[in-house]
Amino acid sequence: MSVQDAYCVVLTGDLEPGADASTAWDGASKLLGLEAPAFESDILGRAPLVLAGEGRAAEMESRAARLRQCGVSAVCLKLGAPMVRIRRGGRLLGPVPQPFALRVLREGDAIEPDAAPGAPPSAAPGPQAVPPPPLAVWLSRAGTSYGPYTLGQLRGWLQEGSVSRMDFASTDGTAWVPLGSLLGSPAAPALVARESSDEATIRRIAEYERISAIVWTVIAVVQILTLVAIIAGLWNLYAAWTRFRIVPHIHARNCQVPEAFESITGLVVIGLINLFLGGVVGVVGIVLDFVVRDHVLKNRHLFDQVSEEQLPV
């Protein structure tokens, strides 16, 4: 069996909901054929860690299920990712697959390569410990910082999907910027270029919509003040308001934005109002609106963020 097809069982070190600690640890130690003290010191003290590896998915899931029946939290994971250890205080935990380690990091933790898989943990770094990186980078998630990591580690995790370019990162623990701004190197030029192009497109669409809102505001004010087309002016003020409201939704890539621009009914209505009520100048705004609509619909793939807030159009 190749490593790519193999699975492992990871003991998380936690209890299943409602489980009693002493009963769960006793049951797990018996299941593993260990004395309770040995289980707590050699296994539990190193969790999270891989208990069994390189088995088929069904076999590993069955082992994990038996541990969960004892009240011990265990998961079945696919192998293939690098094995790493988690340094937590004075302890070295693991080894575990790298993506799982990223999921269970706590504040102050650090990740180290598993230089000697299966070797007992040591209280202090040995000769094979990773030297301090030239540039230490911390990640922030949900208000908690993790690290430090090297840029090389972060680039690898980015390619695997374990971290995002939009995660906040810092080299000093005070100034936080998107991780992508720190990884803008030749290591991933295509990804950087594409993301920069996407962000520029979104900014351009939002700016067009903001200009449209300003144009409608100016047209409405002129119509109302000159008493030429007060009704059209009031309607155009409403049009300006809706366009100002939608600008932040464009910046946020709200997935509802393309749907709001699908129908041309609203544009036809406001165009007719301006034509028949003396506000022919409002047609300029209609032309600009169609330009914005065309840009939005051509780039609908950029709007992928779910939001419960309804759009004003």
PDB file of C-alpha atoms in Angstrom:
ATOM      1  CA  MET A   1       0.000   0.000   0.000  1.00  0.00           C
ATOM      2  CA  SER A   2       1.374   3.386  -0.967  1.00  0.00           C
ATOM      3  CA  VAL A   3       1.491   6.182   1.581  1.00  0.00           C
ATOM      4  CA  GLN A   4      -0.916   8.157  -0.584  1.00  0.00           C
ATOM      5  CA  ASP A   5      -3.582   5.471  -0.031  1.00  0.00           C
ATOM      6  CA  ALA A   6      -2.846   4.970   3.673  1.00  0.00           C
ATOM      7  CA  TYR A   7      -4.705   6.343   6.679  1.00  0.00           C
ATOM      8  CA  CYS A   8      -3.824   6.800  10.335  1.00  0.00           C
ATOM      9  CA  VAL A   9      -5.524   7.186  13.717  1.00  0.00           C
ATOM     10  CA  VAL A  10      -4.802  10.387  15.635  1.00  0.00           C
ATOM     11  CA  LEU A  11      -5.479  10.644  19.360  1.00  0.00           C
ATOM     12  CA  THR A  12      -6.452  14.283  19.977  1.00  0.00           C
ATOM     13  CA  GLY A  13      -5.926  14.224  23.746  1.00  0.00           C
ATOM     14  CA  ASP A  14      -9.516  15.335  24.397  1.00  0.00           C
ATOM     15  CA  LEU A  15     -12.578  13.534  25.723  1.00  0.00           C
ATOM     16  CA  GLU A  16     -15.767  12.792  23.860  1.00  0.00           C
ATOM     17  CA  PRO A  17     -18.730  14.948  24.998  1.00  0.00           C
ATOM     18  CA  GLY A  18     -20.081  13.708  28.327  1.00  0.00           C
ATOM     19  CA  ALA A  19     -17.261  11.206  28.927  1.00  0.00           C
ATOM     20  CA  ASP A  20     -15.640  10.737  32.334  1.00  0.00           C
ATOM     21  CA  ALA A  21     -11.868  11.272  32.257  1.00  0.00           C
ATOM     22  CA  SER A  22     -10.775   8.424  34.531  1.00  0.00           C
ATOM     23  CA  THR A  23     -13.118   5.911  32.875  1.00  0.00           C
ATOM     24  CA  ALA A  24     -12.147   7.022  29.370  1.00  0.00           C
ATOM     25  CA  TRP A  25      -8.386   6.899  29.981  1.00  0.00           C
ATOM     26  CA  ASP A  26      -8.685   3.502  31.694  1.00  0.00           C
ATOM     27  CA  GLY A  27     -10.729   2.081  28.818  1.00  0.00           C
ATOM     28  CA  ALA A  28      -8.344   3.457  26.190  1.00  0.00           C
ATOM     29  CA  SER A  29      -5.270   2.094  27.971  1.00  0.00           C
ATOM     30  CA  LYS A  30      -6.826  -1.387  28.117  1.00  0.00           C
ATOM     31  CA  LEU A  31      -7.805  -1.170  24.446  1.00  0.00           C
ATOM     32  CA  LEU A  32      -4.211  -0.342  23.559  1.00  0.00           C
ATOM     33  CA  GLY A  33      -2.819  -3.045  25.864  1.00  0.00           C
ATOM     34  CA  LEU A  34      -1.050  -0.589  28.151  1.00  0.00           C
ATOM     35  CA  GLU A  35      -1.000   0.007  31.859  1.00  0.00           C
ATOM     36  CA  ALA A  36      -2.791   3.210  32.841  1.00  0.00           C
ATOM     37  CA  PRO A  37       0.404   5.026  34.034  1.00  0.00           C
ATOM     38  CA  ALA A  38       2.228   4.118  30.812  1.00  0.00           C
ATOM     39  CA  PHE A  39      -0.724   5.282  28.728  1.00  0.00           C
ATOM     40  CA  GLU A  40      -0.868   8.635  30.497  1.00  0.00           C
ATOM     41  CA  SER A  41       2.868   9.309  30.324  1.00  0.00           C
ATOM     42  CA  ASP A  42       3.846   7.785  26.964  1.00  0.00           C
ATOM     43  CA  ILE A  43       0.672   8.365  24.948  1.00  0.00           C
ATOM     44  CA  LEU A  44      -1.649  10.916  26.533  1.00  0.00           C
ATOM     45  CA  GLY A  45       1.261  13.181  27.491  1.00  0.00           C
ATOM     46  CA  ARG A  46       2.245  13.456  23.820  1.00  0.00           C
ATOM     47  CA  ALA A  47      -1.249  13.932  22.362  1.00  0.00           C
ATOM     48  CA  PRO A  48      -2.203  14.908  19.789  1.00  0.00           C
ATOM     49  CA  LEU A  49      -0.247  12.129  18.099  1.00  0.00           C
ATOM     50  CA  VAL A  50      -0.585   9.290  15.624  1.00  0.00           C
ATOM     51  CA  LEU A  51      -1.451   5.999  17.333  1.00  0.00           C
ATOM     52  CA  ALA A  52      -1.629   3.783  14.277  1.00  0.00           C
ATOM     53  CA  GLY A  53      -0.716   4.476  10.692  1.00  0.00           C
ATOM     54  CA  GLU A  54      -0.461   3.165   7.149  1.00  0.00           C
ATOM     55  CA  GLY A  55      -3.709   1.211   7.207  1.00  0.00           C
ATOM     56  CA  ARG A  56      -6.753   1.220   5.022  1.00  0.00           C
ATOM     57  CA  ALA A  57      -9.456   3.771   5.693  1.00  0.00           C
ATOM     58  CA  ALA A  58     -12.011   1.258   7.004  1.00  0.00           C
ATOM     59  CA  GLU A  59      -9.503  -0.323   9.383  1.00  0.00           C
ATOM     60  CA  MET A  60      -8.267   2.989  10.775  1.00  0.00           C
ATOM     61  CA  GLU A  61     -11.798   4.363  11.160  1.00  0.00           C
ATOM     62  CA  SER A  62     -12.769   1.210  13.061  1.00  0.00           C
ATOM     63  CA  ARG A  63      -9.876   1.721  15.481  1.00  0.00           C
ATOM     64  CA  ALA A  64     -10.783   5.360  15.954  1.00  0.00           C
ATOM     65  CA  ALA A  65     -14.417   4.401  16.590  1.00  0.00           C
ATOM     66  CA  ARG A  66     -13.386   1.926  19.331  1.00  0.00           C
ATOM     67  CA  LEU A  67     -11.403   4.674  21.044  1.00  0.00           C
ATOM     68  CA  ARG A  68     -14.372   7.032  20.836  1.00  0.00           C
ATOM     69  CA  GLN A  69     -16.560   4.343  22.399  1.00  0.00           C
ATOM     70  CA  CYS A  70     -14.225   4.446  25.383  1.00  0.00           C
ATOM     71  CA  GLY A  71     -14.836   8.193  25.604  1.00  0.00           C
ATOM     72  CA  VAL A  72     -11.535   9.244  24.016  1.00  0.00           C
ATOM     73  CA  SER A  73     -11.534  11.619  21.035  1.00  0.00           C
ATOM     74  CA  ALA A  74      -9.806  10.081  18.008  1.00  0.00           C
ATOM     75  CA  VAL A  75      -9.976  10.752  14.271  1.00  0.00           C
ATOM     76  CA  CYS A  76      -9.046   8.882  11.106  1.00  0.00           C
ATOM     77  CA  LEU A  77      -6.872  10.970   8.768  1.00  0.00           C
ATOM     78  CA  LYS A  78      -5.317  10.354   5.375  1.00  0.00           C
ATOM     79  CA  LEU A  79      -1.538  10.214   5.257  1.00  0.00           C
ATOM     80  CA  GLY A  80       0.597  11.940   2.643  1.00  0.00           C
ATOM     81  CA  ALA A  81       1.185  15.314   4.291  1.00  0.00           C
ATOM     82  CA  PRO A  82       4.471  15.870   6.170  1.00  0.00           C
ATOM     83  CA  MET A  83       4.518  14.725   9.789  1.00  0.00           C
ATOM     84  CA  VAL A  84       5.271  17.487  12.288  1.00  0.00           C
ATOM     85  CA  ARG A  85       5.450  17.988  16.039  1.00  0.00           C
ATOM     86  CA  ILE A  86       3.902  20.731  18.146  1.00  0.00           C
ATOM     87  CA  ARG A  87       6.081  22.450  20.729  1.00  0.00           C
ATOM     88  CA  ARG A  88       3.794  23.492  23.570  1.00  0.00           C
ATOM     89  CA  GLY A  89       5.603  25.035  26.487  1.00  0.00           C
ATOM     90  CA  GLY A  90       8.337  22.578  27.489  1.00  0.00           C
ATOM     91  CA  ARG A  91       6.722  19.597  25.763  1.00  0.00           C
ATOM     92  CA  LEU A  92       7.051  18.255  22.243  1.00  0.00           C
ATOM     93  CA  LEU A  93       3.766  16.696  21.111  1.00  0.00           C
ATOM     94  CA  GLY A  94       3.028  14.424  18.187  1.00  0.00           C
ATOM     95  CA  PRO A  95       3.892  13.497  15.555  1.00  0.00           C
ATOM     96  CA  VAL A  96       0.734  14.335  13.586  1.00  0.00           C
ATOM     97  CA  PRO A  97       0.030  15.227   9.935  1.00  0.00           C
ATOM     98  CA  GLN A  98       0.779  18.894   9.306  1.00  0.00           C
ATOM     99  CA  PRO A  99      -2.797  19.995   8.303  1.00  0.00           C
ATOM    100  CA  PHE A 100      -4.167  18.538  11.556  1.00  0.00           C
ATOM    101  CA  ALA A 101      -1.463  20.303  13.584  1.00  0.00           C
ATOM    102  CA  LEU A 102      -2.562  23.641  12.138  1.00  0.00           C
ATOM    103  CA  ARG A 103      -6.144  22.953  13.233  1.00  0.00           C
ATOM    104  CA  VAL A 104      -5.237  22.345  16.885  1.00  0.00           C
ATOM    105  CA  LEU A 105      -2.632  25.073  17.425  1.00  0.00           C
ATOM    106  CA  ARG A 106      -2.936  27.162  20.571  1.00  0.00           C
ATOM    107  CA  GLU A 107      -1.497  30.530  21.450  1.00  0.00           C
ATOM    108  CA  GLY A 108       2.261  30.239  21.959  1.00  0.00           C
ATOM    109  CA  ASP A 109       2.547  26.912  20.073  1.00  0.00           C
ATOM    110  CA  ALA A 110       5.178  26.334  17.413  1.00  0.00           C
ATOM    111  CA  ILE A 111       5.436  23.655  14.726  1.00  0.00           C
ATOM    112  CA  GLU A 112       8.649  21.701  14.093  1.00  0.00           C
ATOM    113  CA  PRO A 113       9.391  19.076  11.451  1.00  0.00           C
ATOM    114  CA  ASP A 114       9.307  15.473  12.681  1.00  0.00           C
ATOM    115  CA  ALA A 115      13.012  14.859  12.123  1.00  0.00           C
ATOM    116  CA  ALA A 116      12.865  11.438  13.742  1.00  0.00           C
ATOM    117  CA  PRO A 117       9.349   9.951  13.449  1.00  0.00           C
ATOM    118  CA  GLY A 118       8.483   7.782  16.421  1.00  0.00           C
ATOM    119  CA  ALA A 119      11.308   9.020  18.598  1.00  0.00           C
ATOM    120  CA  PRO A 120      10.386   9.929  22.200  1.00  0.00           C
ATOM    121  CA  PRO A 121       9.876  13.652  22.840  1.00  0.00           C
ATOM    122  CA  SER A 122      12.473  15.682  24.605  1.00  0.00           C
ATOM    123  CA  ALA A 123      11.958  18.557  27.022  1.00  0.00           C
ATOM    124  CA  ALA A 124      14.341  20.824  25.119  1.00  0.00           C
ATOM    125  CA  PRO A 125      15.361  21.077  21.460  1.00  0.00           C
ATOM    126  CA  GLY A 126      18.017  18.584  20.471  1.00  0.00           C
ATOM    127  CA  PRO A 127      20.710  18.849  17.809  1.00  0.00           C
ATOM    128  CA  GLN A 128      18.071  18.445  15.078  1.00  0.00           C
ATOM    129  CA  ALA A 129      15.846  21.300  16.284  1.00  0.00           C
ATOM    130  CA  VAL A 130      14.995  23.931  13.698  1.00  0.00           C
ATOM    131  CA  PRO A 131      17.252  26.979  14.118  1.00  0.00           C
ATOM    132  CA  PRO A 132      15.626  30.372  14.573  1.00  0.00           C
ATOM    133  CA  PRO A 133      14.425  31.540  11.136  1.00  0.00           C
ATOM    134  CA  PRO A 134      15.868  34.691   9.563  1.00  0.00           C
ATOM    135  CA  LEU A 135      12.344  36.155   9.491  1.00  0.00           C
ATOM    136  CA  ALA A 136       9.832  34.997  12.093  1.00  0.00           C
ATOM    137  CA  VAL A 137       6.180  35.296  11.102  1.00  0.00           C
ATOM    138  CA  TRP A 138       3.141  34.954  13.352  1.00  0.00           C
ATOM    139  CA  LEU A 139      -0.383  34.140  12.149  1.00  0.00           C
ATOM    140  CA  SER A 140      -3.578  35.470  13.730  1.00  0.00           C
ATOM    141  CA  ARG A 141      -6.883  33.602  13.692  1.00  0.00           C
ATOM    142  CA  ALA A 142      -9.977  34.559  15.674  1.00  0.00           C
ATOM    143  CA  GLY A 143      -7.927  36.934  17.796  1.00  0.00           C
ATOM    144  CA  THR A 144      -5.267  34.333  18.693  1.00  0.00           C
ATOM    145  CA  SER A 145      -1.700  34.423  17.342  1.00  0.00           C
ATOM    146  CA  TYR A 146       0.344  31.360  16.369  1.00  0.00           C
ATOM    147  CA  GLY A 147       3.988  30.916  15.495  1.00  0.00           C
ATOM    148  CA  PRO A 148       6.621  31.882  14.789  1.00  0.00           C
ATOM    149  CA  TYR A 149       6.937  30.251  11.350  1.00  0.00           C
ATOM    150  CA  THR A 150       9.264  30.713   8.422  1.00  0.00           C
ATOM    151  CA  LEU A 151       8.162  32.081   5.075  1.00  0.00           C
ATOM    152  CA  GLY A 152       9.043  28.705   3.565  1.00  0.00           C
ATOM    153  CA  GLN A 153       6.650  26.898   5.905  1.00  0.00           C
ATOM    154  CA  LEU A 154       3.865  29.353   5.157  1.00  0.00           C
ATOM    155  CA  ARG A 155       4.326  29.078   1.395  1.00  0.00           C
ATOM    156  CA  GLY A 156       4.094  25.287   1.654  1.00  0.00           C
ATOM    157  CA  TRP A 157       0.944  25.453   3.785  1.00  0.00           C
ATOM    158  CA  LEU A 158      -0.551  27.988   1.376  1.00  0.00           C
ATOM    159  CA  GLN A 159      -0.106  25.591  -1.544  1.00  0.00           C
ATOM    160  CA  GLU A 160      -1.753  22.806   0.494  1.00  0.00           C
ATOM    161  CA  GLY A 161      -4.659  25.041   1.453  1.00  0.00           C
ATOM    162  CA  SER A 162      -3.937  24.909   5.206  1.00  0.00           C
ATOM    163  CA  VAL A 163      -3.604  28.704   5.363  1.00  0.00           C
ATOM    164  CA  SER A 164      -5.097  31.515   3.290  1.00  0.00           C
ATOM    165  CA  ARG A 165      -3.521  34.565   1.721  1.00  0.00           C
ATOM    166  CA  MET A 166      -6.157  36.575   3.609  1.00  0.00           C
ATOM    167  CA  ASP A 167      -5.022  35.292   7.041  1.00  0.00           C
ATOM    168  CA  PHE A 168      -3.418  38.092   9.030  1.00  0.00           C
ATOM    169  CA  ALA A 169       0.332  37.848   9.592  1.00  0.00           C
ATOM    170  CA  SER A 170       2.941  39.859  11.474  1.00  0.00           C
ATOM    171  CA  THR A 171       6.719  39.881  11.804  1.00  0.00           C
ATOM    172  CA  ASP A 172       6.748  41.811  15.083  1.00  0.00           C
ATOM    173  CA  GLY A 173       3.437  40.892  16.716  1.00  0.00           C
ATOM    174  CA  THR A 174       2.045  44.436  16.429  1.00  0.00           C
ATOM    175  CA  ALA A 175       1.561  45.331  12.740  1.00  0.00           C
ATOM    176  CA  TRP A 176      -0.791  42.821  11.071  1.00  0.00           C
ATOM    177  CA  VAL A 177      -1.167  42.554   7.295  1.00  0.00           C
ATOM    178  CA  PRO A 178      -2.671  39.930   4.949  1.00  0.00           C
ATOM    179  CA  LEU A 179      -0.342  36.948   4.599  1.00  0.00           C
ATOM    180  CA  GLY A 180      -0.387  37.415   0.833  1.00  0.00           C
ATOM    181  CA  SER A 181       1.454  40.720   1.161  1.00  0.00           C
ATOM    182  CA  LEU A 182       4.353  38.920   2.872  1.00  0.00           C
ATOM    183  CA  LEU A 183       4.447  36.058   0.374  1.00  0.00           C
ATOM    184  CA  GLY A 184       4.559  38.192  -2.752  1.00  0.00           C
ATOM    185  CA  SER A 185       7.684  36.435  -4.069  1.00  0.00           C
ATOM    186  CA  PRO A 186       8.631  34.446  -7.193  1.00  0.00           C
ATOM    187  CA  ALA A 187       7.662  31.274  -5.279  1.00  0.00           C
ATOM    188  CA  ALA A 188       4.049  31.761  -6.381  1.00  0.00           C
ATOM    189  CA  PRO A 189       3.986  34.495  -9.046  1.00  0.00           C
ATOM    190  CA  ALA A 190       0.880  33.236 -10.854  1.00  0.00           C
ATOM    191  CA  LEU A 191      -1.197  33.117  -7.677  1.00  0.00           C
ATOM    192  CA  VAL A 192      -0.052  36.574  -6.590  1.00  0.00           C
ATOM    193  CA  ALA A 193      -0.683  38.059 -10.031  1.00  0.00           C
ATOM    194  CA  ARG A 194      -4.147  36.527 -10.271  1.00  0.00           C
ATOM    195  CA  GLU A 195      -5.189  37.658  -6.815  1.00  0.00           C
ATOM    196  CA  SER A 196      -3.873  41.170  -7.450  1.00  0.00           C
ATOM    197  CA  SER A 197      -5.773  41.275 -10.753  1.00  0.00           C
ATOM    198  CA  ASP A 198      -9.001  40.092  -9.068  1.00  0.00           C
ATOM    199  CA  GLU A 199      -8.707  42.695  -6.329  1.00  0.00           C
ATOM    200  CA  ALA A 200      -8.055  45.414  -8.904  1.00  0.00           C
ATOM    201  CA  THR A 201     -11.149  44.366 -10.857  1.00  0.00           C
ATOM    202  CA  ILE A 202     -13.316  44.498  -7.725  1.00  0.00           C
ATOM    203  CA  ARG A 203     -11.967  47.937  -6.828  1.00  0.00           C
ATOM    204  CA  ARG A 204     -12.631  49.166 -10.358  1.00  0.00           C
ATOM    205  CA  ILE A 205     -16.242  47.916 -10.338  1.00  0.00           C
ATOM    206  CA  ALA A 206     -16.856  49.487  -6.923  1.00  0.00           C
ATOM    207  CA  GLU A 207     -15.413  52.788  -8.154  1.00  0.00           C
ATOM    208  CA  TYR A 208     -17.671  52.715 -11.235  1.00  0.00           C
ATOM    209  CA  GLU A 209     -20.695  52.154  -9.006  1.00  0.00           C
ATOM    210  CA  ARG A 210     -19.628  54.995  -6.700  1.00  0.00           C
ATOM    211  CA  ILE A 211     -19.259  57.307  -9.713  1.00  0.00           C
ATOM    212  CA  SER A 212     -22.706  56.225 -10.881  1.00  0.00           C
ATOM    213  CA  ALA A 213     -24.126  57.169  -7.478  1.00  0.00           C
ATOM    214  CA  ILE A 214     -22.468  60.598  -7.656  1.00  0.00           C
ATOM    215  CA  VAL A 215     -23.769  61.179 -11.196  1.00  0.00           C
ATOM    216  CA  TRP A 216     -27.328  60.321 -10.170  1.00  0.00           C
ATOM    217  CA  THR A 217     -27.041  62.628  -7.156  1.00  0.00           C
ATOM    218  CA  VAL A 218     -25.892  65.555  -9.318  1.00  0.00           C
ATOM    219  CA  ILE A 219     -28.624  64.913 -11.909  1.00  0.00           C
ATOM    220  CA  ALA A 220     -31.288  64.713  -9.194  1.00  0.00           C
ATOM    221  CA  VAL A 221     -30.169  67.934  -7.496  1.00  0.00           C
ATOM    222  CA  VAL A 222     -30.146  69.812 -10.820  1.00  0.00           C
ATOM    223  CA  GLN A 223     -33.603  68.504 -11.719  1.00  0.00           C
ATOM    224  CA  ILE A 224     -35.084  69.428  -8.341  1.00  0.00           C
ATOM    225  CA  LEU A 225     -33.494  72.879  -8.051  1.00  0.00           C
ATOM    226  CA  THR A 226     -34.469  73.937 -11.574  1.00  0.00           C
ATOM    227  CA  LEU A 227     -37.995  72.596 -11.121  1.00  0.00           C
ATOM    228  CA  VAL A 228     -37.625  70.974 -14.546  1.00  0.00           C
ATOM    229  CA  ALA A 229     -38.371  67.424 -13.453  1.00  0.00           C
ATOM    230  CA  ILE A 230     -38.955  67.201  -9.721  1.00  0.00           C
ATOM    231  CA  ILE A 231     -40.506  63.720  -9.855  1.00  0.00           C
ATOM    232  CA  ALA A 232     -37.616  62.400 -11.906  1.00  0.00           C
ATOM    233  CA  GLY A 233     -35.214  64.142  -9.526  1.00  0.00           C
ATOM    234  CA  LEU A 234     -36.713  62.436  -6.483  1.00  0.00           C
ATOM    235  CA  TRP A 235     -36.583  59.093  -8.234  1.00  0.00           C
ATOM    236  CA  ASN A 236     -32.973  59.706  -9.202  1.00  0.00           C
ATOM    237  CA  LEU A 237     -32.106  60.522  -5.575  1.00  0.00           C
ATOM    238  CA  TYR A 238     -33.400  57.094  -4.648  1.00  0.00           C
ATOM    239  CA  ALA A 239     -31.306  55.580  -7.454  1.00  0.00           C
ATOM    240  CA  ALA A 240     -28.221  57.364  -6.115  1.00  0.00           C
ATOM    241  CA  TRP A 241     -28.930  56.105  -2.579  1.00  0.00           C
ATOM    242  CA  THR A 242     -29.174  52.471  -3.720  1.00  0.00           C
ATOM    243  CA  ARG A 243     -25.909  52.737  -5.626  1.00  0.00           C
ATOM    244  CA  PHE A 244     -24.052  54.214  -2.654  1.00  0.00           C
ATOM    245  CA  ARG A 245     -25.444  51.357  -0.561  1.00  0.00           C
ATOM    246  CA  ILE A 246     -24.225  48.640  -2.931  1.00  0.00           C
ATOM    247  CA  VAL A 247     -20.596  49.876  -3.148  1.00  0.00           C
ATOM    248  CA  PRO A 248     -19.472  48.193   0.125  1.00  0.00           C
ATOM    249  CA  HIS A 249     -21.167  44.965  -0.985  1.00  0.00           C
ATOM    250  CA  ILE A 250     -19.036  45.003  -4.127  1.00  0.00           C
ATOM    251  CA  HIS A 251     -15.870  45.487  -2.055  1.00  0.00           C
ATOM    252  CA  ALA A 252     -16.974  42.575   0.162  1.00  0.00           C
ATOM    253  CA  ARG A 253     -17.591  40.369  -2.911  1.00  0.00           C
ATOM    254  CA  ASN A 254     -21.131  39.649  -1.757  1.00  0.00           C
ATOM    255  CA  CYS A 255     -22.451  36.747  -3.843  1.00  0.00           C
ATOM    256  CA  GLN A 256     -25.797  38.565  -4.200  1.00  0.00           C
ATOM    257  CA  VAL A 257     -24.239  41.379  -6.246  1.00  0.00           C
ATOM    258  CA  PRO A 258     -24.435  39.666  -9.688  1.00  0.00           C
ATOM    259  CA  GLU A 259     -28.078  38.713  -9.030  1.00  0.00           C
ATOM    260  CA  ALA A 260     -28.891  42.357  -8.266  1.00  0.00           C
ATOM    261  CA  PHE A 261     -27.560  43.355 -11.692  1.00  0.00           C
ATOM    262  CA  GLU A 262     -29.192  40.520 -13.678  1.00  0.00           C
ATOM    263  CA  SER A 263     -32.466  42.279 -14.432  1.00  0.00           C
ATOM    264  CA  ILE A 264     -32.574  45.403 -16.573  1.00  0.00           C
ATOM    265  CA  THR A 265     -36.113  46.260 -15.478  1.00  0.00           C
ATOM    266  CA  GLY A 266     -34.956  48.874 -12.977  1.00  0.00           C
ATOM    267  CA  LEU A 267     -32.704  50.522 -15.540  1.00  0.00           C
ATOM    268  CA  VAL A 268     -35.507  50.629 -18.121  1.00  0.00           C
ATOM    269  CA  VAL A 269     -37.932  52.135 -15.581  1.00  0.00           C
ATOM    270  CA  ILE A 270     -35.587  54.894 -14.488  1.00  0.00           C
ATOM    271  CA  GLY A 271     -34.714  55.582 -18.123  1.00  0.00           C
ATOM    272  CA  LEU A 272     -38.377  55.984 -19.077  1.00  0.00           C
ATOM    273  CA  ILE A 273     -39.034  58.223 -16.065  1.00  0.00           C
ATOM    274  CA  ASN A 274     -36.212  60.521 -17.136  1.00  0.00           C
ATOM    275  CA  LEU A 275     -37.325  60.550 -20.770  1.00  0.00           C
ATOM    276  CA  PHE A 276     -41.023  61.212 -20.221  1.00  0.00           C
ATOM    277  CA  LEU A 277     -40.765  63.531 -17.211  1.00  0.00           C
ATOM    278  CA  GLY A 278     -38.348  65.980 -18.722  1.00  0.00           C
ATOM    279  CA  GLY A 279     -35.133  64.608 -17.274  1.00  0.00           C
ATOM    280  CA  VAL A 280     -33.423  63.544 -20.479  1.00  0.00           C
ATOM    281  CA  VAL A 281     -30.058  64.298 -18.866  1.00  0.00           C
ATOM    282  CA  GLY A 282     -30.659  61.257 -16.664  1.00  0.00           C
ATOM    283  CA  VAL A 283     -29.961  59.036 -19.672  1.00  0.00           C
ATOM    284  CA  VAL A 284     -26.262  59.700 -19.009  1.00  0.00           C
ATOM    285  CA  GLY A 285     -26.650  57.865 -15.721  1.00  0.00           C
ATOM    286  CA  ILE A 286     -28.404  54.967 -17.469  1.00  0.00           C
ATOM    287  CA  VAL A 287     -25.468  54.537 -19.842  1.00  0.00           C
ATOM    288  CA  LEU A 288     -23.042  54.427 -16.922  1.00  0.00           C
ATOM    289  CA  ASP A 289     -25.271  51.921 -15.111  1.00  0.00           C
ATOM    290  CA  PHE A 290     -25.158  49.578 -18.091  1.00  0.00           C
ATOM    291  CA  VAL A 291     -21.355  49.819 -18.073  1.00  0.00           C
ATOM    292  CA  VAL A 292     -21.277  48.812 -14.394  1.00  0.00           C
ATOM    293  CA  ARG A 293     -23.753  45.980 -15.027  1.00  0.00           C
ATOM    294  CA  ASP A 294     -21.597  44.637 -17.853  1.00  0.00           C
ATOM    295  CA  HIS A 295     -18.480  44.590 -15.621  1.00  0.00           C
ATOM    296  CA  VAL A 296     -20.308  42.852 -12.770  1.00  0.00           C
ATOM    297  CA  LEU A 297     -21.817  40.095 -14.909  1.00  0.00           C
ATOM    298  CA  LYS A 298     -18.547  39.446 -16.747  1.00  0.00           C
ATOM    299  CA  ASN A 299     -16.779  39.017 -13.392  1.00  0.00           C
ATOM    300  CA  ARG A 300     -19.512  37.231 -11.435  1.00  0.00           C
ATOM    301  CA  HIS A 301     -16.986  34.520 -10.436  1.00  0.00           C
ATOM    302  CA  LEU A 302     -15.254  37.073  -8.184  1.00  0.00           C
ATOM    303  CA  PHE A 303     -18.339  37.433  -5.989  1.00  0.00           C
ATOM    304  CA  ASP A 304     -18.220  34.397  -3.735  1.00  0.00           C
ATOM    305  CA  GLN A 305     -18.782  35.662  -0.176  1.00  0.00           C
ATOM    306  CA  VAL A 306     -22.063  34.685   1.502  1.00  0.00           C
ATOM    307  CA  SER A 307     -23.887  37.417   3.410  1.00  0.00           C
ATOM    308  CA  GLU A 308     -27.266  37.451   5.122  1.00  0.00           C
ATOM    309  CA  GLU A 309     -27.687  41.196   4.504  1.00  0.00           C
ATOM    310  CA  GLN A 310     -30.010  41.956   1.624  1.00  0.00           C
ATOM    311  CA  LEU A 311     -28.852  44.260  -1.131  1.00  0.00           C
ATOM    312  CA  PRO A 312     -30.782  47.523  -1.667  1.00  0.00           C
ATOM    313  CA  VAL A 313     -31.453  46.838  -5.364  1.00  0.00           C
TER     314      VAL A 313
END
